[in-house]
Amino acid sequence: MEAVEIHEKHNLWSNLRKRYLKFQLSLTPQQNLLYGFISYTVIGWLLLCLPLFHNQPVAWLDNLFIATSAISTTGLTTVSVIDSYNWGGQFITLLLIQIGGVGYMTFTSFIMLSMKSELTHWHQRILNSEFTMPKGFQIKDFIRSVIVFTIMIETLGAISLYLVFHAAGVDHNFAIWSSVYHSISAFCTAGFGLYNNSFENFAGNTSLNIVISILSICGSLGFIVVTDFWNRITGKVKVISFTTKIILLVTGILSLAGTSMIYAFEPTVKSYHGIERIVVSFFQAMTALTTVGFNTIPISSLSLSILLVIVLLMYVGASPSGTGGGMKSTTFVALIAIMVSRIRARRRVTFLGKTIPLERMYVATSTFMLYAAVIFMATFLLTITDDTLALQHILFEITSAIGTVGLSTGITSSLSDAGKAIIIAVMFIGRIGVITFGLAILAKRKQLDEKDEKADLAV
């Protein structure tokens, strides 16, 4: 009798598994990504709702906000992570950050490759949707480099941060946990921290500024750059790709421009002198451009002109196939190239002597317009639900959410329930990507099955 029951349960489980796999295969890659991130968000939310992970009662909407912010690697919070959640709750947020930063499909694929299994066509299609890669990149090499580089950088980051925290007088046990937490959060450009005022207490600590900056930049530059340089070092390729050159060029120029403007025009940083003023100015520009979301000076104290500069940096964001958010640096370059070519009446759109394919121009302009549309609509709705807040603070919050940055002028915790729901939706769209989200909701399967040739510029 027991054997019959076991057999029936096995058949039931087998049938359910087959139906689930059939359902997955019926979805487009974009829909699989969408439902995958929704699933992880819901699981994280349900776990965070358990009282055993709380230091104090947390409303269900705030738990959903934190779960979404973590999986989207945004960093906006309506409640204090350190005060509201115990070690278990903090670990759940860290796990969500790691999954959201590197990509949930990446871990599955790496396990398959480690077990000498071949990636299925289904896996490869979803990975190609999750990571935009230039022509010539092998998905297997890419996945391995992602995991190895992530483990290596986060480990080195944790060791370095422990030394910094220990030297700053932080308690030994908390310094260990804090270094691990902030290393993963920084590399995944999440902005989640165990200090209620971010790193404002460490504004003058050059060592911490350097370590967090290196971690954030490594994550935001993207795994394309890492794989590209590794292939160059090992001799697999003779030159780095056009995409990598663009990423490094734009990141350098925007970082320098942002730092210079903050240094010259922000009254708050004038209280610092010499190298400290440069470090503080660089950190605020870096944190916006890499979308890491940490800050060493209060964002609410910044002048309107610098808030506008930070909004632009958050809008552009990090690089494709990295842990950061935003419109992406390569998209920004494609838009500039289109504008310059139109002004000069050129038939071809080029940048640094390279022709940008028409498909990439379509993606760039669509991304720009969709980002602008989401920001406008979300800002409009938030001015209705939370009409007591200043427009510049609302615009800053929405741009931070869509860019998965996490910087805030301090209004997040005071949002209404409807306002929190709006930010949750915007953060989720920002993590999935506006184009991917649109394709998952609107595009037909037949349209997405058409094969498109990969261009050298990953937008």
Short mmCIF file of C-alpha atoms in Angstrom, two decimals:
data_model
loop_
_atom_site.label_atom_id
_atom_site.label_comp_id
_atom_site.label_asym_id
_atom_site.label_seq_id
_atom_site.Cartn_x
_atom_site.Cartn_y
_atom_site.Cartn_z
CA MET A 1 0.00 0.00 0.00
CA GLU A 2 2.81 2.39 0.89
CA ALA A 3 4.60 1.53 -2.34
CA VAL A 4 1.46 2.46 -4.32
CA GLU A 5 1.17 5.79 -2.51
CA ILE A 6 4.84 6.56 -3.16
CA HIS A 7 4.41 5.65 -6.83
CA GLU A 8 1.33 7.91 -7.12
CA LYS A 9 3.16 10.80 -5.46
CA HIS A 10 6.09 10.29 -7.80
CA ASN A 11 3.79 10.35 -10.83
CA LEU A 12 2.06 13.48 -9.52
CA TRP A 13 5.39 15.23 -9.00
CA SER A 14 6.61 14.10 -12.41
CA ASN A 15 3.46 15.40 -14.13
CA LEU A 16 3.70 18.74 -12.32
CA ARG A 17 7.35 19.06 -13.30
CA LYS A 18 6.57 18.31 -16.95
CA ARG A 19 3.78 20.88 -17.01
CA TYR A 20 6.05 23.47 -15.41
CA LEU A 21 8.83 22.81 -17.93
CA LYS A 22 6.30 22.99 -20.76
CA PHE A 23 5.07 26.33 -19.40
CA GLN A 24 8.64 27.66 -19.20
CA LEU A 25 9.41 26.60 -22.77
CA SER A 26 6.24 28.32 -23.99
CA LEU A 27 7.48 31.66 -22.65
CA THR A 28 9.77 34.08 -24.45
CA PRO A 29 13.22 34.70 -22.89
CA GLN A 30 12.05 38.13 -21.72
CA GLN A 31 8.98 36.63 -20.05
CA ASN A 32 11.14 34.01 -18.33
CA LEU A 33 13.33 36.77 -16.92
CA LEU A 34 10.30 38.73 -15.78
CA TYR A 35 8.63 35.80 -14.05
CA GLY A 36 11.94 34.63 -12.63
CA PHE A 37 12.63 37.93 -10.89
CA ILE A 38 9.01 38.13 -9.74
CA SER A 39 9.36 34.67 -8.19
CA TYR A 40 12.54 35.57 -6.31
CA THR A 41 11.00 38.84 -5.15
CA VAL A 42 7.91 37.07 -3.79
CA ILE A 43 10.00 34.39 -2.05
CA GLY A 44 12.21 37.07 -0.48
CA TRP A 45 9.16 39.08 0.56
CA LEU A 46 7.48 36.09 2.22
CA LEU A 47 10.67 35.24 4.11
CA LEU A 48 11.11 38.84 5.28
CA CYS A 49 7.50 38.82 6.53
CA LEU A 50 8.35 36.06 9.05
CA PRO A 51 8.57 37.58 12.57
CA LEU A 52 11.57 35.39 13.43
CA PHE A 53 13.69 37.61 11.14
CA HIS A 54 12.56 40.87 12.76
CA ASN A 55 14.05 43.02 15.49
CA GLN A 56 10.83 45.01 15.48
CA PRO A 57 7.47 44.70 13.64
CA VAL A 58 7.67 45.58 9.93
CA ALA A 59 4.59 46.17 7.75
CA TRP A 60 4.03 43.79 4.82
CA LEU A 61 4.38 46.62 2.28
CA ASP A 62 7.72 47.66 3.76
CA ASN A 63 8.92 44.04 3.55
CA LEU A 64 7.87 43.96 -0.12
CA PHE A 65 9.66 47.28 -0.68
CA ILE A 66 12.88 45.94 0.87
CA ALA A 67 12.69 42.65 -1.07
CA THR A 68 12.16 44.48 -4.37
CA SER A 69 14.89 47.00 -3.61
CA ALA A 70 17.31 44.16 -2.81
CA ILE A 71 16.58 41.98 -5.86
CA SER A 72 16.73 45.06 -8.08
CA THR A 73 19.98 46.13 -6.35
CA THR A 74 18.54 49.60 -5.80
CA GLY A 75 19.11 50.37 -2.13
CA LEU A 76 16.10 52.57 -1.41
CA THR A 77 14.65 51.60 1.98
CA THR A 78 11.51 52.59 3.87
CA VAL A 79 12.78 51.07 7.12
CA SER A 80 16.23 50.69 8.66
CA VAL A 81 17.75 47.31 7.71
CA ILE A 82 19.97 47.14 10.79
CA ASP A 83 17.20 48.19 13.21
CA SER A 84 14.29 46.27 11.65
CA TYR A 85 15.89 42.91 10.79
CA ASN A 86 18.10 40.55 12.76
CA TRP A 87 21.05 38.64 11.29
CA GLY A 88 18.73 36.23 9.47
CA GLY A 89 16.74 39.03 7.87
CA GLN A 90 19.91 40.84 6.86
CA PHE A 91 21.24 37.62 5.31
CA ILE A 92 18.04 37.28 3.23
CA THR A 93 18.50 40.80 1.86
CA LEU A 94 22.14 40.00 1.08
CA LEU A 95 21.15 36.82 -0.77
CA LEU A 96 18.60 38.77 -2.82
CA ILE A 97 21.26 41.39 -3.60
CA GLN A 98 23.68 38.71 -4.84
CA ILE A 99 21.04 37.04 -7.00
CA GLY A 100 19.85 40.36 -8.38
CA GLY A 101 23.35 41.67 -9.01
CA VAL A 102 24.83 38.74 -10.88
CA GLY A 103 21.56 37.40 -12.32
CA TYR A 104 19.60 34.36 -11.20
CA MET A 105 20.16 32.49 -14.48
CA THR A 106 23.92 32.88 -14.11
CA PHE A 107 24.11 30.68 -11.01
CA THR A 108 21.99 27.94 -12.58
CA SER A 109 24.10 27.96 -15.72
CA PHE A 110 27.37 27.91 -13.76
CA ILE A 111 26.21 24.86 -11.77
CA MET A 112 25.31 23.09 -15.02
CA LEU A 113 28.71 23.89 -16.52
CA SER A 114 30.49 22.77 -13.33
CA MET A 115 28.70 19.42 -13.56
CA LYS A 116 29.95 19.06 -17.16
CA SER A 117 26.43 19.54 -18.49
CA GLU A 118 25.78 21.44 -21.69
CA LEU A 119 23.69 24.60 -21.61
CA THR A 120 20.39 24.03 -23.36
CA HIS A 121 19.21 26.32 -26.14
CA TRP A 122 16.56 27.60 -23.69
CA HIS A 123 19.24 28.58 -21.14
CA GLN A 124 21.35 30.32 -23.77
CA ARG A 125 18.42 32.36 -25.07
CA ILE A 126 17.52 33.63 -21.61
CA LEU A 127 21.18 34.44 -20.82
CA ASN A 128 21.45 36.38 -24.07
CA SER A 129 18.39 38.37 -22.98
CA GLU A 130 19.76 38.98 -19.48
CA PHE A 131 23.26 39.94 -20.66
CA THR A 132 23.75 42.05 -23.77
CA MET A 133 27.02 40.92 -25.30
CA PRO A 134 28.98 42.02 -28.35
CA LYS A 135 29.67 39.69 -31.25
CA GLY A 136 32.27 36.98 -30.68
CA PHE A 137 31.67 36.35 -26.96
CA GLN A 138 31.21 32.68 -25.96
CA ILE A 139 28.44 32.25 -23.39
CA LYS A 140 30.30 29.46 -21.51
CA ASP A 141 33.47 31.52 -21.05
CA PHE A 142 31.37 34.52 -20.13
CA ILE A 143 29.45 32.69 -17.36
CA ARG A 144 32.62 31.25 -15.84
CA SER A 145 34.33 34.63 -15.85
CA VAL A 146 31.28 36.22 -14.20
CA ILE A 147 31.26 33.78 -11.28
CA VAL A 148 35.04 33.61 -10.78
CA PHE A 149 35.44 37.39 -10.99
CA THR A 150 32.51 37.95 -8.60
CA ILE A 151 33.87 35.58 -5.95
CA MET A 152 37.41 36.95 -6.27
CA ILE A 153 36.48 40.65 -6.06
CA GLU A 154 33.92 40.23 -3.27
CA THR A 155 36.39 38.20 -1.20
CA LEU A 156 39.20 40.73 -1.64
CA GLY A 157 36.70 43.51 -0.93
CA ALA A 158 35.53 41.89 2.30
CA ILE A 159 39.10 41.44 3.55
CA SER A 160 39.98 45.05 2.69
CA LEU A 161 36.83 46.43 4.33
CA TYR A 162 37.46 44.41 7.49
CA LEU A 163 40.87 46.03 7.81
CA VAL A 164 39.28 49.46 7.28
CA PHE A 165 36.48 48.89 9.81
CA HIS A 166 38.86 47.34 12.36
CA ALA A 167 41.22 50.31 12.05
CA ALA A 168 38.23 52.65 12.51
CA GLY A 169 37.40 51.00 15.84
CA VAL A 170 34.37 48.95 14.76
CA ASP A 171 33.61 45.93 16.99
CA HIS A 172 35.36 42.78 15.74
CA ASN A 173 32.27 40.60 15.15
CA PHE A 174 30.27 43.38 13.56
CA ALA A 175 33.29 44.38 11.46
CA ILE A 176 33.40 40.87 9.96
CA TRP A 177 29.70 40.81 9.06
CA SER A 178 29.74 44.44 7.96
CA SER A 179 32.71 43.89 5.66
CA VAL A 180 31.07 40.89 3.95
CA TYR A 181 27.72 42.66 3.65
CA HIS A 182 29.11 45.90 2.25
CA SER A 183 31.54 44.15 -0.09
CA ILE A 184 28.73 42.22 -1.79
CA SER A 185 26.42 45.24 -1.71
CA ALA A 186 29.06 47.49 -3.27
CA PHE A 187 30.10 45.06 -6.01
CA CYS A 188 26.45 44.40 -6.88
CA THR A 189 25.92 48.20 -6.81
CA ALA A 190 23.04 47.70 -4.37
CA GLY A 191 23.64 50.49 -1.86
CA PHE A 192 22.26 48.45 1.05
CA GLY A 193 24.18 49.10 4.23
CA LEU A 194 24.22 48.42 7.94
CA TYR A 195 24.65 52.09 8.86
CA ASN A 196 21.55 54.28 8.91
CA ASN A 197 23.37 57.25 7.40
CA SER A 198 25.20 55.20 4.76
CA PHE A 199 28.94 56.11 4.98
CA GLU A 200 28.55 59.69 6.20
CA ASN A 201 30.59 58.82 9.30
CA PHE A 202 33.42 57.70 7.00
CA ALA A 203 33.48 60.73 4.69
CA GLY A 204 37.08 61.53 5.65
CA ASN A 205 38.20 57.90 5.63
CA THR A 206 40.16 57.73 2.38
CA SER A 207 40.72 53.96 2.65
CA LEU A 208 37.01 53.17 2.82
CA ASN A 209 36.25 55.57 -0.03
CA ILE A 210 38.86 53.86 -2.21
CA VAL A 211 37.74 50.28 -1.43
CA ILE A 212 34.04 50.99 -1.97
CA SER A 213 34.82 52.90 -5.16
CA ILE A 214 36.92 50.05 -6.58
CA LEU A 215 34.23 47.47 -5.75
CA SER A 216 31.50 49.62 -7.28
CA ILE A 217 33.45 50.41 -10.43
CA CYS A 218 34.39 46.73 -10.92
CA GLY A 219 30.71 45.80 -10.74
CA SER A 220 29.43 48.65 -12.87
CA LEU A 221 31.99 48.35 -15.68
CA GLY A 222 30.38 45.04 -16.52
CA PHE A 223 31.44 41.50 -17.13
CA ILE A 224 31.99 42.29 -20.81
CA VAL A 225 35.06 44.32 -19.82
CA VAL A 226 36.30 41.58 -17.48
CA THR A 227 35.87 38.82 -20.06
CA ASP A 228 37.39 41.03 -22.75
CA PHE A 229 40.54 41.77 -20.74
CA TRP A 230 40.87 38.14 -19.66
CA ASN A 231 40.67 36.99 -23.29
CA ARG A 232 43.29 39.60 -24.16
CA ILE A 233 45.64 38.50 -21.34
CA THR A 234 45.28 34.80 -22.20
CA GLY A 235 45.85 35.50 -25.89
CA LYS A 236 42.40 34.46 -27.12
CA VAL A 237 42.02 37.84 -28.80
CA LYS A 238 44.56 40.38 -29.99
CA VAL A 239 42.60 43.55 -29.21
CA ILE A 240 39.83 44.47 -26.80
CA SER A 241 36.37 44.99 -28.24
CA PHE A 242 34.86 48.28 -29.35
CA THR A 243 32.27 47.98 -26.57
CA THR A 244 34.98 47.81 -23.88
CA LYS A 245 36.73 50.88 -25.30
CA ILE A 246 33.45 52.81 -25.23
CA ILE A 247 32.64 51.72 -21.67
CA LEU A 248 36.04 52.80 -20.34
CA LEU A 249 35.98 56.09 -22.25
CA VAL A 250 32.49 57.15 -21.16
CA THR A 251 32.95 56.02 -17.55
CA GLY A 252 36.18 58.01 -17.31
CA ILE A 253 34.81 61.18 -18.91
CA LEU A 254 31.55 61.26 -16.91
CA SER A 255 33.35 60.47 -13.64
CA LEU A 256 35.80 63.31 -14.22
CA ALA A 257 33.06 65.73 -15.27
CA GLY A 258 30.83 64.85 -12.30
CA THR A 259 33.69 65.10 -9.82
CA SER A 260 34.80 68.47 -11.21
CA MET A 261 31.30 69.96 -11.04
CA ILE A 262 30.70 68.77 -7.49
CA TYR A 263 34.13 69.99 -6.42
CA ALA A 264 33.62 73.43 -7.98
CA PHE A 265 29.94 74.17 -7.35
CA GLU A 266 28.74 72.20 -4.30
CA PRO A 267 28.89 74.30 -1.08
CA THR A 268 28.71 71.20 1.16
CA VAL A 269 32.12 69.87 0.07
CA LYS A 270 33.84 73.22 0.63
CA SER A 271 34.23 72.32 4.32
CA TYR A 272 36.72 69.67 3.19
CA HIS A 273 40.20 70.63 2.05
CA GLY A 274 42.91 69.22 -0.19
CA ILE A 275 42.70 65.56 -1.14
CA GLU A 276 39.67 65.02 1.13
CA ARG A 277 37.59 67.42 -0.94
CA ILE A 278 38.56 65.61 -4.14
CA VAL A 279 37.75 62.20 -2.58
CA VAL A 280 34.34 63.35 -1.29
CA SER A 281 33.48 64.95 -4.64
CA PHE A 282 34.57 61.85 -6.58
CA PHE A 283 32.61 59.53 -4.31
CA GLN A 284 29.30 61.34 -4.91
CA ALA A 285 29.85 61.32 -8.69
CA MET A 286 30.98 57.69 -8.64
CA THR A 287 28.05 56.51 -6.53
CA ALA A 288 25.55 58.02 -8.98
CA LEU A 289 27.26 56.85 -12.19
CA THR A 290 27.92 53.29 -10.99
CA THR A 291 24.41 53.26 -9.41
CA VAL A 292 25.86 51.88 -6.16
CA GLY A 293 23.85 54.36 -4.07
CA PHE A 294 26.15 54.89 -1.08
CA ASN A 295 26.88 58.44 0.05
CA THR A 296 29.36 60.14 2.37
CA ILE A 297 27.54 63.48 2.60
CA PRO A 298 23.78 63.99 3.11
CA ILE A 299 22.05 64.05 -0.29
CA SER A 300 19.33 66.29 1.13
CA SER A 301 21.94 69.00 1.79
CA LEU A 302 23.12 69.17 -1.84
CA SER A 303 22.32 72.25 -3.91
CA LEU A 304 19.74 72.09 -6.70
CA SER A 305 22.40 72.41 -9.39
CA ILE A 306 24.34 69.39 -8.11
CA LEU A 307 21.14 67.38 -7.60
CA LEU A 308 20.53 67.96 -11.31
CA VAL A 309 24.06 66.75 -12.14
CA ILE A 310 23.49 63.60 -10.09
CA VAL A 311 20.14 63.03 -11.81
CA LEU A 312 21.94 63.04 -15.17
CA LEU A 313 24.61 60.63 -13.93
CA MET A 314 21.94 58.29 -12.52
CA TYR A 315 20.01 58.49 -15.80
CA VAL A 316 23.06 57.40 -17.82
CA GLY A 317 24.10 54.80 -15.26
CA ALA A 318 26.55 51.94 -15.54
CA SER A 319 27.54 49.63 -18.40
CA PRO A 320 25.79 46.70 -20.10
CA SER A 321 26.14 43.20 -18.63
CA GLY A 322 27.29 44.54 -15.28
CA THR A 323 25.65 44.80 -11.87
CA GLY A 324 24.68 48.47 -12.26
CA GLY A 325 21.51 50.01 -13.63
CA GLY A 326 20.61 53.11 -15.59
CA MET A 327 20.17 53.69 -19.31
CA LYS A 328 23.74 52.35 -19.85
CA SER A 329 26.86 54.14 -21.05
CA THR A 330 26.82 52.52 -24.50
CA THR A 331 23.24 53.70 -25.07
CA PHE A 332 24.35 57.20 -24.14
CA VAL A 333 27.17 56.99 -26.71
CA ALA A 334 24.80 55.73 -29.42
CA LEU A 335 22.49 58.70 -28.78
CA ILE A 336 25.40 61.16 -28.99
CA ALA A 337 26.57 59.52 -32.22
CA ILE A 338 23.08 59.83 -33.73
CA MET A 339 22.87 63.51 -32.75
CA VAL A 340 26.34 64.37 -34.09
CA SER A 341 25.71 62.51 -37.36
CA ARG A 342 22.44 64.38 -37.88
CA ILE A 343 24.07 67.73 -37.16
CA ARG A 344 26.85 66.99 -39.66
CA ALA A 345 24.35 65.63 -42.21
CA ARG A 346 26.08 62.26 -42.42
CA ARG A 347 24.26 59.28 -43.85
CA ARG A 348 26.01 56.82 -41.56
CA VAL A 349 26.05 57.00 -37.78
CA THR A 350 29.61 56.53 -36.56
CA PHE A 351 31.60 56.85 -33.36
CA LEU A 352 35.41 56.71 -33.19
CA GLY A 353 35.42 55.62 -36.81
CA LYS A 354 33.06 52.68 -36.26
CA THR A 355 29.61 52.46 -37.83
CA ILE A 356 26.79 51.83 -35.37
CA PRO A 357 24.27 49.31 -36.80
CA LEU A 358 20.67 50.43 -37.32
CA GLU A 359 19.39 47.84 -34.84
CA ARG A 360 21.51 49.32 -32.05
CA MET A 361 20.29 52.80 -32.86
CA TYR A 362 16.70 51.55 -32.55
CA VAL A 363 17.50 50.04 -29.14
CA ALA A 364 19.25 53.22 -27.94
CA THR A 365 16.46 55.60 -28.97
CA SER A 366 13.77 53.25 -27.65
CA THR A 367 15.54 52.91 -24.31
CA PHE A 368 15.94 56.67 -23.99
CA MET A 369 12.27 57.33 -24.77
CA LEU A 370 10.97 54.55 -22.51
CA TYR A 371 13.16 55.71 -19.62
CA ALA A 372 11.89 59.25 -20.07
CA ALA A 373 8.28 58.01 -20.28
CA VAL A 374 8.56 55.92 -17.08
CA ILE A 375 10.19 58.81 -15.20
CA PHE A 376 7.49 61.23 -16.37
CA MET A 377 4.56 58.94 -15.54
CA ALA A 378 5.94 57.84 -12.17
CA THR A 379 6.79 61.43 -11.21
CA PHE A 380 3.31 62.53 -12.28
CA LEU A 381 1.65 59.81 -10.18
CA LEU A 382 3.84 60.51 -7.15
CA THR A 383 2.97 64.21 -7.25
CA ILE A 384 -0.66 63.09 -6.89
CA THR A 385 -0.21 60.47 -4.16
CA ASP A 386 2.37 62.50 -2.19
CA ASP A 387 1.58 66.10 -3.13
CA THR A 388 3.28 67.54 -0.04
CA LEU A 389 6.73 66.58 -1.34
CA ALA A 390 8.85 68.97 -3.42
CA LEU A 391 9.01 68.22 -7.15
CA GLN A 392 12.81 68.07 -7.23
CA HIS A 393 12.80 65.46 -4.46
CA ILE A 394 10.18 63.37 -6.27
CA LEU A 395 12.05 63.55 -9.58
CA PHE A 396 15.30 62.61 -7.84
CA GLU A 397 13.63 59.62 -6.11
CA ILE A 398 12.06 58.32 -9.32
CA THR A 399 15.30 58.65 -11.30
CA SER A 400 17.14 56.85 -8.51
CA ALA A 401 14.54 54.05 -8.57
CA ILE A 402 14.49 53.53 -12.36
CA GLY A 403 18.29 53.62 -12.44
CA THR A 404 18.46 51.19 -9.46
CA VAL A 405 20.73 53.66 -7.69
CA GLY A 406 19.34 54.03 -4.17
CA LEU A 407 20.30 57.64 -3.49
CA SER A 408 17.54 59.66 -1.84
CA THR A 409 16.96 63.12 -0.47
CA GLY A 410 15.32 61.46 2.54
CA ILE A 411 11.69 61.12 1.41
CA THR A 412 11.54 57.31 0.99
CA SER A 413 10.37 56.47 4.52
CA SER A 414 7.72 59.22 4.44
CA LEU A 415 6.02 58.02 1.25
CA SER A 416 2.37 57.00 1.36
CA ASP A 417 1.42 53.38 0.69
CA ALA A 418 0.47 54.32 -2.86
CA GLY A 419 3.79 56.14 -3.26
CA LYS A 420 5.69 53.09 -2.03
CA ALA A 421 3.82 50.92 -4.54
CA ILE A 422 4.84 53.28 -7.36
CA ILE A 423 8.51 53.13 -6.34
CA ILE A 424 8.33 49.32 -6.07
CA ALA A 425 7.05 49.10 -9.65
CA VAL A 426 9.69 51.54 -10.93
CA MET A 427 12.55 49.69 -9.18
CA PHE A 428 11.42 46.39 -10.66
CA ILE A 429 11.16 47.83 -14.18
CA GLY A 430 14.61 49.38 -13.73
CA ARG A 431 16.17 46.02 -12.82
CA ILE A 432 14.52 44.09 -15.66
CA GLY A 433 15.24 46.88 -18.12
CA VAL A 434 12.63 48.96 -19.88
CA ILE A 435 13.10 47.21 -23.23
CA THR A 436 13.01 43.71 -21.71
CA PHE A 437 9.99 44.63 -19.61
CA GLY A 438 8.18 46.01 -22.65
CA LEU A 439 8.98 42.92 -24.72
CA ALA A 440 7.85 40.60 -21.92
CA ILE A 441 4.50 42.38 -21.66
CA LEU A 442 3.70 43.37 -25.25
CA ALA A 443 5.77 41.49 -27.84
CA LYS A 444 4.44 38.37 -29.54
CA ARG A 445 6.38 35.12 -29.49
CA LYS A 446 6.73 34.99 -33.27
CA GLN A 447 8.39 38.41 -33.31
CA LEU A 448 10.92 37.39 -30.66
CA ASP A 449 11.88 34.16 -32.39
CA GLU A 450 13.40 36.05 -35.30
CA LYS A 451 17.20 35.89 -35.25
CA ASP A 452 19.07 39.20 -35.11
CA GLU A 453 22.76 39.50 -35.81
CA LYS A 454 24.80 40.68 -32.86
CA ALA A 455 26.52 44.03 -33.38
CA ASP A 456 29.93 44.87 -31.97
CA LEU A 457 28.45 47.59 -29.74
CA ALA A 458 26.39 46.09 -26.89
CA VAL A 459 23.69 48.62 -26.03
#
